[in-house]
Amino acid sequence: MASSALHPVDRTTMHRYCFYYLQGMPSEDFSSPNAFPLVDMGAGDKVTLGQVKMSFPLAGIGQYHWRFREGEGNGFIWRDVMEDTEVLPKFQGVVFAKILRLDKLPRLNPTKMRINAKKAAARGKVGGAPSTGQREPRREFQQQQQQQQHHQPAMSPQHRPAPNPAPVPAPVPAPAPAPPPAPKSPPRPPETRVERLQREYKEKASQQEKVWDDVDQRWVVVGDKRSRSRSVSPKPTKTAAPPQVDDLLGEMGGGGGAAAGGGGGGSEPPAVDGPSGAKIQGVKLDASNAIGKSASVAAAIHGRVKEMEDAQQAAVADLREREAAKQKEAQAMDEVKARLEPKIKEWSEEYGKKRQLRALLSSLDKVLWEGSGWKPINLGDVLDAKKARRAYLKASLKVHPDKTKDLNPEQKFIATRVFDALSQANSEFEAKGGM
């Protein structure tokens, strides 16, 4: 099926045309190719794939794979070309292409189309208007009434019987509308074991009395509201002595450790409101608690205070190191993104559209870092749907986030963007059934 542009072509202008045929399409044959003129032809006779794509009349319809004939005389080969800047080979001085459409629909069967057309015509005859031989009952009744009126003799006005007035029916009051039925509340489902345990835990927690423990840094249950008597203990006065640390740590060296009535030098711990407005004094641990204690108890208190301070300082230093590392990594990723984003976008998109999975897999080696271990593959190796899925699994394992934790920021950025692009392309690939 040669194009109309072949008529003015002669030997002096053949090098300005691209001859082609669509592989696998009806009425397309190697012996009768199509042709279209090439735009932006310079002084030389070198032609690139980008010029051919710009001149291709079907450029905006579907995705295509290009192969060009190369050789002289009877011997030739078909060469795959994928880069727009690559110079195309010529056969006998002209550009000859074999184009394969990757997203074409399955070929329709002409025999099946004719059978469907016959079935549709048969259904139209069965469901159409009735034939002229059949007469509708209403039309026959109207014709009979017209015949009776035509043969009946006309009567004079004085002989005509007076028409009987039709009785006027009494108005019947409309019944009052019934009220709409009340919506029935759906039955409550039975309580599950998890719901029962959650409800019991909340009820138990609401009845507990808790105070804050500065030593263990947590709330401690000190009583139960339900078992508490109605009488409220008097509020402690300012002269009352704070609770002794000996009651918590115990005597460790045998010394008496007599109760000191207000001998501590530090401030009192904050009080917590208890039930019925009563104040419950908390426990505070610092160097002031060692005043008036035995040597062993005082040493234990000082050791505990020192341990708490060291733990706090270590936690603050670790937090600052992690925040600094995060900021440094984020700054490095921003620099890498500004430098590698155009390269990743050129690989994953073409003319503003996302590339298909097969195109991404066949050019993956051009975007991965050196030493990644990825073996390049050709587009012909992934034309089969099973082979394309197998290649996608290998590529996704190579750039999976769990496999790239120890890489440098540049390699980690490339792996992340490649993994996202392959995942999106695979979703579209599976949605189209592997086409």
Coordinates of C-alpha atoms in Angstrom, one line a residue:
M1 CA 0.0 0.0 0.0
A2 CA 2.2 2.8 -1.2
S3 CA 1.6 6.4 -0.1
S4 CA 0.6 9.2 -2.6
A5 CA 3.9 10.9 -1.8
L6 CA 5.7 8.2 -3.9
H7 CA 4.5 9.7 -7.2
P8 CA 6.9 12.7 -7.4
V9 CA 9.9 10.6 -6.0
D10 CA 12.7 10.0 -8.5
R11 CA 16.3 9.0 -8.1
T12 CA 17.5 12.5 -7.4
T13 CA 15.1 13.0 -4.5
M14 CA 14.9 9.5 -3.0
H15 CA 17.4 10.4 -0.3
R16 CA 15.0 13.0 1.1
Y17 CA 12.3 10.4 1.9
C18 CA 12.0 7.6 4.4
F19 CA 10.5 4.4 3.1
Y20 CA 8.8 2.2 5.6
Y21 CA 6.1 -0.4 6.3
L22 CA 4.2 -1.3 9.5
Q23 CA 5.1 -4.8 10.7
G24 CA 2.1 -7.1 11.3
M25 CA -0.6 -4.7 10.0
P26 CA -3.1 -5.7 7.3
S27 CA -2.2 -4.8 3.7
E28 CA 1.3 -3.8 4.7
D29 CA 4.1 -5.6 2.7
F30 CA 7.8 -5.3 2.4
S31 CA 7.6 -5.1 -1.4
S32 CA 5.2 -2.1 -1.5
P33 CA 6.4 0.3 1.2
N34 CA 5.0 3.7 2.3
A35 CA 7.1 6.9 2.2
F36 CA 7.1 10.3 3.8
P37 CA 9.4 13.3 3.3
L38 CA 12.0 14.1 5.9
V39 CA 11.9 17.6 7.4
D40 CA 14.9 19.7 8.4
M41 CA 17.2 18.1 5.9
G42 CA 20.6 19.9 6.0
A43 CA 23.3 20.1 3.4
G44 CA 24.7 16.7 4.2
D45 CA 22.9 13.4 3.7
K46 CA 23.1 12.2 7.4
V47 CA 19.7 11.5 8.9
T48 CA 19.0 10.9 12.6
L49 CA 16.2 9.0 14.4
G50 CA 14.9 12.3 15.8
Q51 CA 14.4 13.7 12.3
V52 CA 12.5 10.6 11.3
K53 CA 10.3 10.8 14.4
M54 CA 9.5 14.4 13.7
S55 CA 8.5 13.7 10.1
F56 CA 6.6 10.5 10.9
P57 CA 2.8 11.1 10.1
L58 CA 1.7 8.7 12.9
A59 CA 4.0 10.2 15.6
G60 CA 1.3 11.0 18.1
I61 CA -0.5 7.7 17.8
G62 CA 0.9 4.9 19.9
Q63 CA 4.5 3.7 20.8
Y64 CA 6.8 2.4 18.0
H65 CA 10.0 0.4 17.8
W66 CA 12.3 1.3 14.8
R67 CA 14.5 -1.0 12.7
F68 CA 16.4 0.2 9.7
R69 CA 17.7 -1.8 6.8
E70 CA 21.5 -1.8 6.4
G71 CA 23.7 -3.3 3.7
E72 CA 24.5 -3.3 0.0
G73 CA 23.3 -5.5 -2.8
N74 CA 21.3 -8.6 -1.8
G75 CA 22.8 -8.9 1.6
F76 CA 21.3 -6.8 4.4
I77 CA 20.4 -6.7 8.1
W78 CA 17.8 -5.0 10.2
R79 CA 19.5 -2.7 12.8
D80 CA 17.6 -1.6 16.0
V81 CA 17.9 2.2 16.7
M82 CA 16.6 3.8 19.9
E83 CA 18.6 7.0 20.4
D84 CA 17.2 10.1 18.7
T85 CA 20.7 11.4 18.0
E86 CA 22.0 8.3 16.4
V87 CA 22.8 8.5 12.6
L88 CA 20.6 6.0 10.7
P89 CA 22.0 3.5 8.2
K90 CA 21.0 3.5 4.6
F91 CA 20.3 0.8 2.1
Q92 CA 21.2 1.7 -1.5
G93 CA 21.3 5.4 -0.6
V94 CA 17.9 5.6 1.1
V95 CA 16.5 5.2 4.6
F96 CA 14.3 2.1 4.8
A97 CA 12.5 1.3 8.1
K98 CA 10.6 -1.6 9.5
I99 CA 8.3 -0.2 12.3
L100 CA 6.6 -2.3 15.0
R101 CA 3.8 -0.8 17.0
L102 CA 4.1 -1.9 20.6
D103 CA 0.6 -0.9 21.8
K104 CA -1.5 -2.0 18.8
L105 CA -4.9 -3.7 19.4
P106 CA -5.5 -7.3 18.4
R107 CA -6.4 -7.8 14.7
L108 CA -10.1 -8.1 14.0
N109 CA -11.4 -11.2 12.2
P110 CA -13.4 -10.2 9.1
T111 CA -15.4 -13.4 9.1
K112 CA -16.5 -12.8 12.7
M113 CA -17.5 -9.2 11.8
R114 CA -19.7 -10.4 8.9
I115 CA -21.4 -12.9 11.2
N116 CA -22.1 -10.2 13.9
A117 CA -23.5 -7.9 11.2
K118 CA -25.9 -10.6 10.1
K119 CA -27.0 -11.3 13.7
A120 CA -27.6 -7.6 14.3
A121 CA -29.7 -7.4 11.1
A122 CA -31.8 -10.4 12.1
R123 CA -32.5 -8.9 15.6
G124 CA -33.6 -5.6 13.9
K125 CA -36.2 -7.4 11.8
V126 CA -37.6 -9.4 14.8
G127 CA -37.9 -6.3 17.0
G128 CA -39.2 -3.9 14.4
A129 CA -42.7 -2.7 13.5
P130 CA -45.4 -5.3 12.8
S131 CA -46.1 -6.2 9.1
T132 CA -48.9 -4.6 7.1
G133 CA -50.9 -7.8 7.1
Q134 CA -51.6 -7.5 10.9
R135 CA -54.2 -5.1 12.1
E136 CA -54.2 -3.6 15.6
P137 CA -57.4 -4.2 17.6
R138 CA -57.8 -0.5 18.5
R139 CA -57.6 0.6 14.8
E140 CA -60.3 -2.0 13.9
F141 CA -62.6 -0.7 16.6
Q142 CA -62.4 2.9 15.4
Q143 CA -63.2 1.8 11.8
Q144 CA -66.3 -0.1 13.0
Q145 CA -67.5 3.0 14.9
Q146 CA -67.1 5.2 11.8
Q147 CA -69.1 2.8 9.6
Q148 CA -72.0 2.7 12.1
Q149 CA -72.2 6.5 12.2
H150 CA -72.1 6.7 8.4
H151 CA -75.2 4.2 7.9
Q152 CA -77.3 5.6 10.8
P153 CA -80.1 8.1 9.5
A154 CA -79.9 11.6 10.8
M155 CA -82.6 12.7 13.4
S156 CA -84.3 16.1 13.6
P157 CA -83.6 18.2 16.7
Q158 CA -87.2 17.8 18.0
H159 CA -87.0 14.0 17.8
R160 CA -83.7 13.7 19.4
P161 CA -84.0 12.4 23.0
A162 CA -82.9 14.7 25.7
P163 CA -79.6 13.7 27.1
N164 CA -79.8 12.4 30.6
P165 CA -77.7 14.6 32.9
A166 CA -74.9 12.5 34.5
P167 CA -75.1 12.4 38.3
V168 CA -72.4 14.4 40.0
P169 CA -70.6 12.2 42.5
A170 CA -70.2 13.6 46.0
P171 CA -66.6 14.6 46.8
V172 CA -64.8 12.0 48.8
P173 CA -62.4 13.3 51.4
A174 CA -58.9 12.2 50.8
P175 CA -57.6 9.8 53.5
A176 CA -55.0 11.2 55.8
P177 CA -51.5 10.0 55.0
A178 CA -50.3 7.4 57.3
P179 CA -47.3 8.4 59.4
P180 CA -44.0 7.0 58.3
P181 CA -42.9 4.0 60.4
A182 CA -40.2 4.8 62.9
P183 CA -36.8 3.6 61.8
K184 CA -35.8 0.5 63.7
S185 CA -32.4 0.7 65.3
P186 CA -30.1 -2.1 64.2
P187 CA -29.4 -4.7 66.8
R188 CA -26.2 -4.1 68.6
P189 CA -23.6 -6.8 67.7
P190 CA -22.3 -8.9 70.6
E191 CA -19.3 -7.6 72.4
T192 CA -16.1 -9.3 71.3
R193 CA -13.3 -10.4 73.7
V194 CA -11.0 -7.5 72.6
E195 CA -13.8 -4.9 73.2
R196 CA -14.6 -6.4 76.6
L197 CA -10.9 -6.2 77.7
Q198 CA -10.6 -2.6 76.5
R199 CA -13.7 -1.6 78.4
E200 CA -12.6 -3.3 81.6
Y201 CA -9.1 -1.7 81.3
K202 CA -10.6 1.8 80.9
E203 CA -12.9 1.3 83.9
K204 CA -10.0 0.0 86.0
A205 CA -7.8 3.0 85.0
S206 CA -10.5 5.5 85.8
Q207 CA -10.7 4.2 89.4
Q208 CA -6.9 4.3 90.1
E209 CA -5.0 6.9 92.0
K210 CA -1.6 7.7 90.4
V211 CA 1.4 9.9 91.3
W212 CA 4.4 10.8 89.2
D213 CA 7.7 9.1 90.3
D214 CA 10.8 11.3 89.4
V215 CA 13.1 8.4 90.0
D216 CA 11.6 6.0 87.5
Q217 CA 10.0 8.7 85.4
R218 CA 6.6 7.1 85.3
W219 CA 3.2 7.2 87.0
V220 CA 2.8 4.9 90.0
V221 CA -0.5 3.5 91.3
V222 CA -0.9 4.4 95.0
G223 CA -4.5 3.4 95.7
D224 CA -8.0 2.7 94.5
K225 CA -10.7 5.3 94.5
R226 CA -13.4 2.7 95.2
S227 CA -11.8 1.4 98.3
R228 CA -10.9 4.9 99.7
S229 CA -13.0 5.9 102.7
R230 CA -15.2 9.0 102.7
S231 CA -12.9 10.7 105.3
V232 CA -10.2 12.9 103.8
S233 CA -6.8 13.0 105.4
P234 CA -5.7 16.5 106.5
K235 CA -3.5 18.4 104.2
P236 CA 0.2 18.3 105.1
T237 CA 1.4 21.5 106.7
K238 CA 4.6 23.3 105.5
T239 CA 6.4 22.2 108.6
A240 CA 5.8 18.5 107.9
A241 CA 8.9 16.6 107.0
P242 CA 9.2 15.1 103.4
P243 CA 9.2 11.3 103.1
Q244 CA 12.5 9.8 103.9
V245 CA 14.5 8.2 101.1
D246 CA 15.4 5.3 103.5
D247 CA 11.9 4.0 103.0
L248 CA 12.6 3.5 99.3
L249 CA 16.2 2.5 99.2
G250 CA 16.4 0.8 102.6
E251 CA 19.4 0.8 104.9
M252 CA 22.4 -0.5 103.1
G253 CA 25.1 -0.1 105.8
G254 CA 23.4 -0.6 109.1
G255 CA 23.6 3.1 110.3
G256 CA 20.5 4.5 112.0
G257 CA 19.7 7.1 109.5
A258 CA 17.4 8.9 111.9
A259 CA 14.5 10.9 110.5
A260 CA 15.5 14.5 109.8
G261 CA 12.7 16.9 110.3
G262 CA 13.2 19.3 107.4
G263 CA 17.0 18.9 107.2
G264 CA 17.0 18.7 103.3
G265 CA 18.4 21.6 101.5
G266 CA 16.6 21.2 98.1
S267 CA 13.1 22.3 97.2
E268 CA 10.2 20.0 97.8
P269 CA 8.9 17.9 94.9
P270 CA 5.6 19.1 93.3
A271 CA 2.4 17.9 94.8
V272 CA -0.3 16.1 92.8
D273 CA -4.0 16.6 93.4
G274 CA -5.6 13.5 94.8
P275 CA -9.3 12.6 95.3
S276 CA -11.5 15.2 97.1
G277 CA -8.8 17.9 96.8
A278 CA -6.1 16.1 98.9
K279 CA -2.5 16.8 98.0
I280 CA -0.2 13.8 97.5
Q281 CA 3.5 14.6 97.8
G282 CA 5.8 13.0 95.2
V283 CA 9.3 11.7 95.5
K284 CA 12.3 13.8 94.4
L285 CA 15.8 12.5 94.1
D286 CA 18.8 14.9 94.1
A287 CA 21.9 15.6 96.2
S288 CA 19.8 17.3 98.9
N289 CA 18.3 14.0 99.8
A290 CA 21.6 12.7 101.1
I291 CA 21.7 15.2 104.0
G292 CA 21.3 13.5 107.3
K293 CA 21.6 10.0 105.9
S294 CA 24.2 7.3 106.6
A295 CA 27.4 7.1 104.5
S296 CA 26.2 4.1 102.5
V297 CA 22.8 5.6 101.8
A298 CA 24.3 9.0 100.8
A299 CA 26.8 7.3 98.5
A300 CA 23.9 5.4 96.9
I301 CA 21.9 8.6 96.4
H302 CA 24.9 10.4 94.9
G303 CA 25.6 7.5 92.6
R304 CA 22.0 7.4 91.4
V305 CA 21.9 11.1 90.8
K306 CA 25.2 10.9 88.8
E307 CA 23.9 8.0 86.8
M308 CA 20.7 10.0 85.9
E309 CA 22.6 13.1 84.9
D310 CA 25.0 11.0 82.7
A311 CA 22.1 9.3 81.0
Q312 CA 20.4 12.6 80.3
Q313 CA 23.6 14.1 78.8
A314 CA 24.2 11.0 76.7
A315 CA 20.6 11.1 75.4
V316 CA 20.9 14.8 74.5
A317 CA 24.2 14.2 72.7
D318 CA 22.9 11.2 70.8
L319 CA 19.8 13.2 69.7
R320 CA 22.0 16.1 68.5
E321 CA 24.2 13.7 66.5
R322 CA 21.2 12.1 64.8
E323 CA 19.7 15.5 64.0
A324 CA 23.0 16.7 62.5
A325 CA 23.3 13.5 60.5
K326 CA 19.8 14.0 59.1
Q327 CA 20.5 17.6 58.1
K328 CA 23.7 16.6 56.4
E329 CA 22.1 13.8 54.5
A330 CA 19.2 16.0 53.5
Q331 CA 21.6 18.7 52.2
A332 CA 23.6 16.1 50.3
M333 CA 20.4 14.7 48.7
D334 CA 19.3 18.2 47.6
E335 CA 22.6 18.8 45.9
V336 CA 22.4 15.4 44.2
K337 CA 18.8 16.0 43.1
A338 CA 19.7 19.3 41.5
R339 CA 22.5 17.6 39.5
L340 CA 20.9 14.3 38.5
E341 CA 17.2 15.2 38.1
P342 CA 17.5 16.1 34.4
K343 CA 19.2 12.8 33.6
I344 CA 16.6 10.8 35.4
K345 CA 13.8 12.7 33.8
E346 CA 15.3 12.2 30.3
W347 CA 15.4 8.5 30.9
S348 CA 11.9 8.1 32.4
E349 CA 10.0 10.5 30.0
E350 CA 9.8 11.1 26.3
Y351 CA 8.1 14.3 24.9
G352 CA 6.5 14.8 28.3
K353 CA 5.0 11.3 28.6
K354 CA 6.0 8.4 30.8
R355 CA 7.9 5.7 29.0
Q356 CA 6.7 2.2 29.0
L357 CA 8.2 -0.6 31.0
R358 CA 10.0 -2.3 28.1
A359 CA 11.7 1.0 27.1
L360 CA 12.8 1.7 30.7
L361 CA 14.3 -1.8 31.1
S362 CA 16.2 -1.7 27.7
S363 CA 17.8 1.6 28.7
L364 CA 18.3 1.0 32.4
D365 CA 22.1 0.5 32.1
K366 CA 22.4 4.2 30.9
V367 CA 21.1 5.7 34.1
L368 CA 22.5 3.3 36.8
W369 CA 25.8 4.1 38.5
E370 CA 29.0 2.3 37.6
G371 CA 29.5 -0.9 39.4
S372 CA 25.8 -1.5 40.0
G373 CA 26.1 -5.1 38.6
W374 CA 23.2 -4.6 36.1
K375 CA 23.6 -6.4 32.8
P376 CA 22.3 -4.5 29.8
I377 CA 19.4 -6.0 27.8
N378 CA 17.9 -5.2 24.4
L379 CA 14.3 -4.3 23.6
G380 CA 13.9 -7.5 21.7
D381 CA 14.7 -9.5 24.9
V382 CA 11.6 -8.1 26.7
L383 CA 9.0 -8.1 23.9
D384 CA 7.5 -11.2 25.5
A385 CA 5.3 -10.4 28.5
K386 CA 6.9 -13.2 30.7
K387 CA 10.4 -12.0 29.9
A388 CA 9.5 -8.4 30.6
R389 CA 8.1 -9.4 34.1
R390 CA 11.2 -11.4 34.9
A391 CA 13.5 -8.5 33.9
Y392 CA 11.3 -6.1 36.0
L393 CA 11.7 -8.3 39.1
K394 CA 15.5 -8.4 38.7
A395 CA 15.7 -4.6 38.2
S396 CA 13.4 -3.9 41.2
L397 CA 15.6 -6.1 43.4
K398 CA 18.7 -4.2 42.3
V399 CA 17.3 -0.8 43.3
H400 CA 15.0 -1.7 46.2
P401 CA 15.2 0.6 49.2
D402 CA 16.1 -2.3 51.5
K403 CA 19.1 -3.1 49.3
T404 CA 20.4 0.5 48.9
K405 CA 20.7 1.6 52.6
D406 CA 24.5 1.6 52.6
L407 CA 25.0 3.5 49.3
N408 CA 26.3 7.0 49.0
P409 CA 23.7 9.9 48.5
E410 CA 24.1 9.9 44.7
Q411 CA 23.6 6.2 44.3
K412 CA 20.7 6.2 46.8
F413 CA 19.0 9.0 44.9
I414 CA 19.3 7.2 41.5
A415 CA 18.0 3.9 43.1
T416 CA 15.0 5.7 44.6
R417 CA 14.0 7.4 41.4
V418 CA 14.5 4.4 39.2
F419 CA 12.5 2.2 41.6
D420 CA 9.6 4.6 41.6
A421 CA 9.6 4.9 37.7
L422 CA 9.8 1.1 37.3
S423 CA 6.9 0.6 39.8
Q424 CA 4.6 3.1 37.9
A425 CA 5.5 1.6 34.5
N426 CA 4.8 -1.9 35.8
S427 CA 1.4 -0.9 37.2
E428 CA 0.4 0.4 33.7
F429 CA 1.9 -2.7 32.1
E430 CA -0.2 -5.0 34.2
A431 CA -3.3 -2.9 33.8
K432 CA -3.1 -3.3 30.0
G433 CA -2.6 -7.1 30.4
G434 CA 1.1 -7.1 29.5
M435 CA 0.8 -5.1 26.3

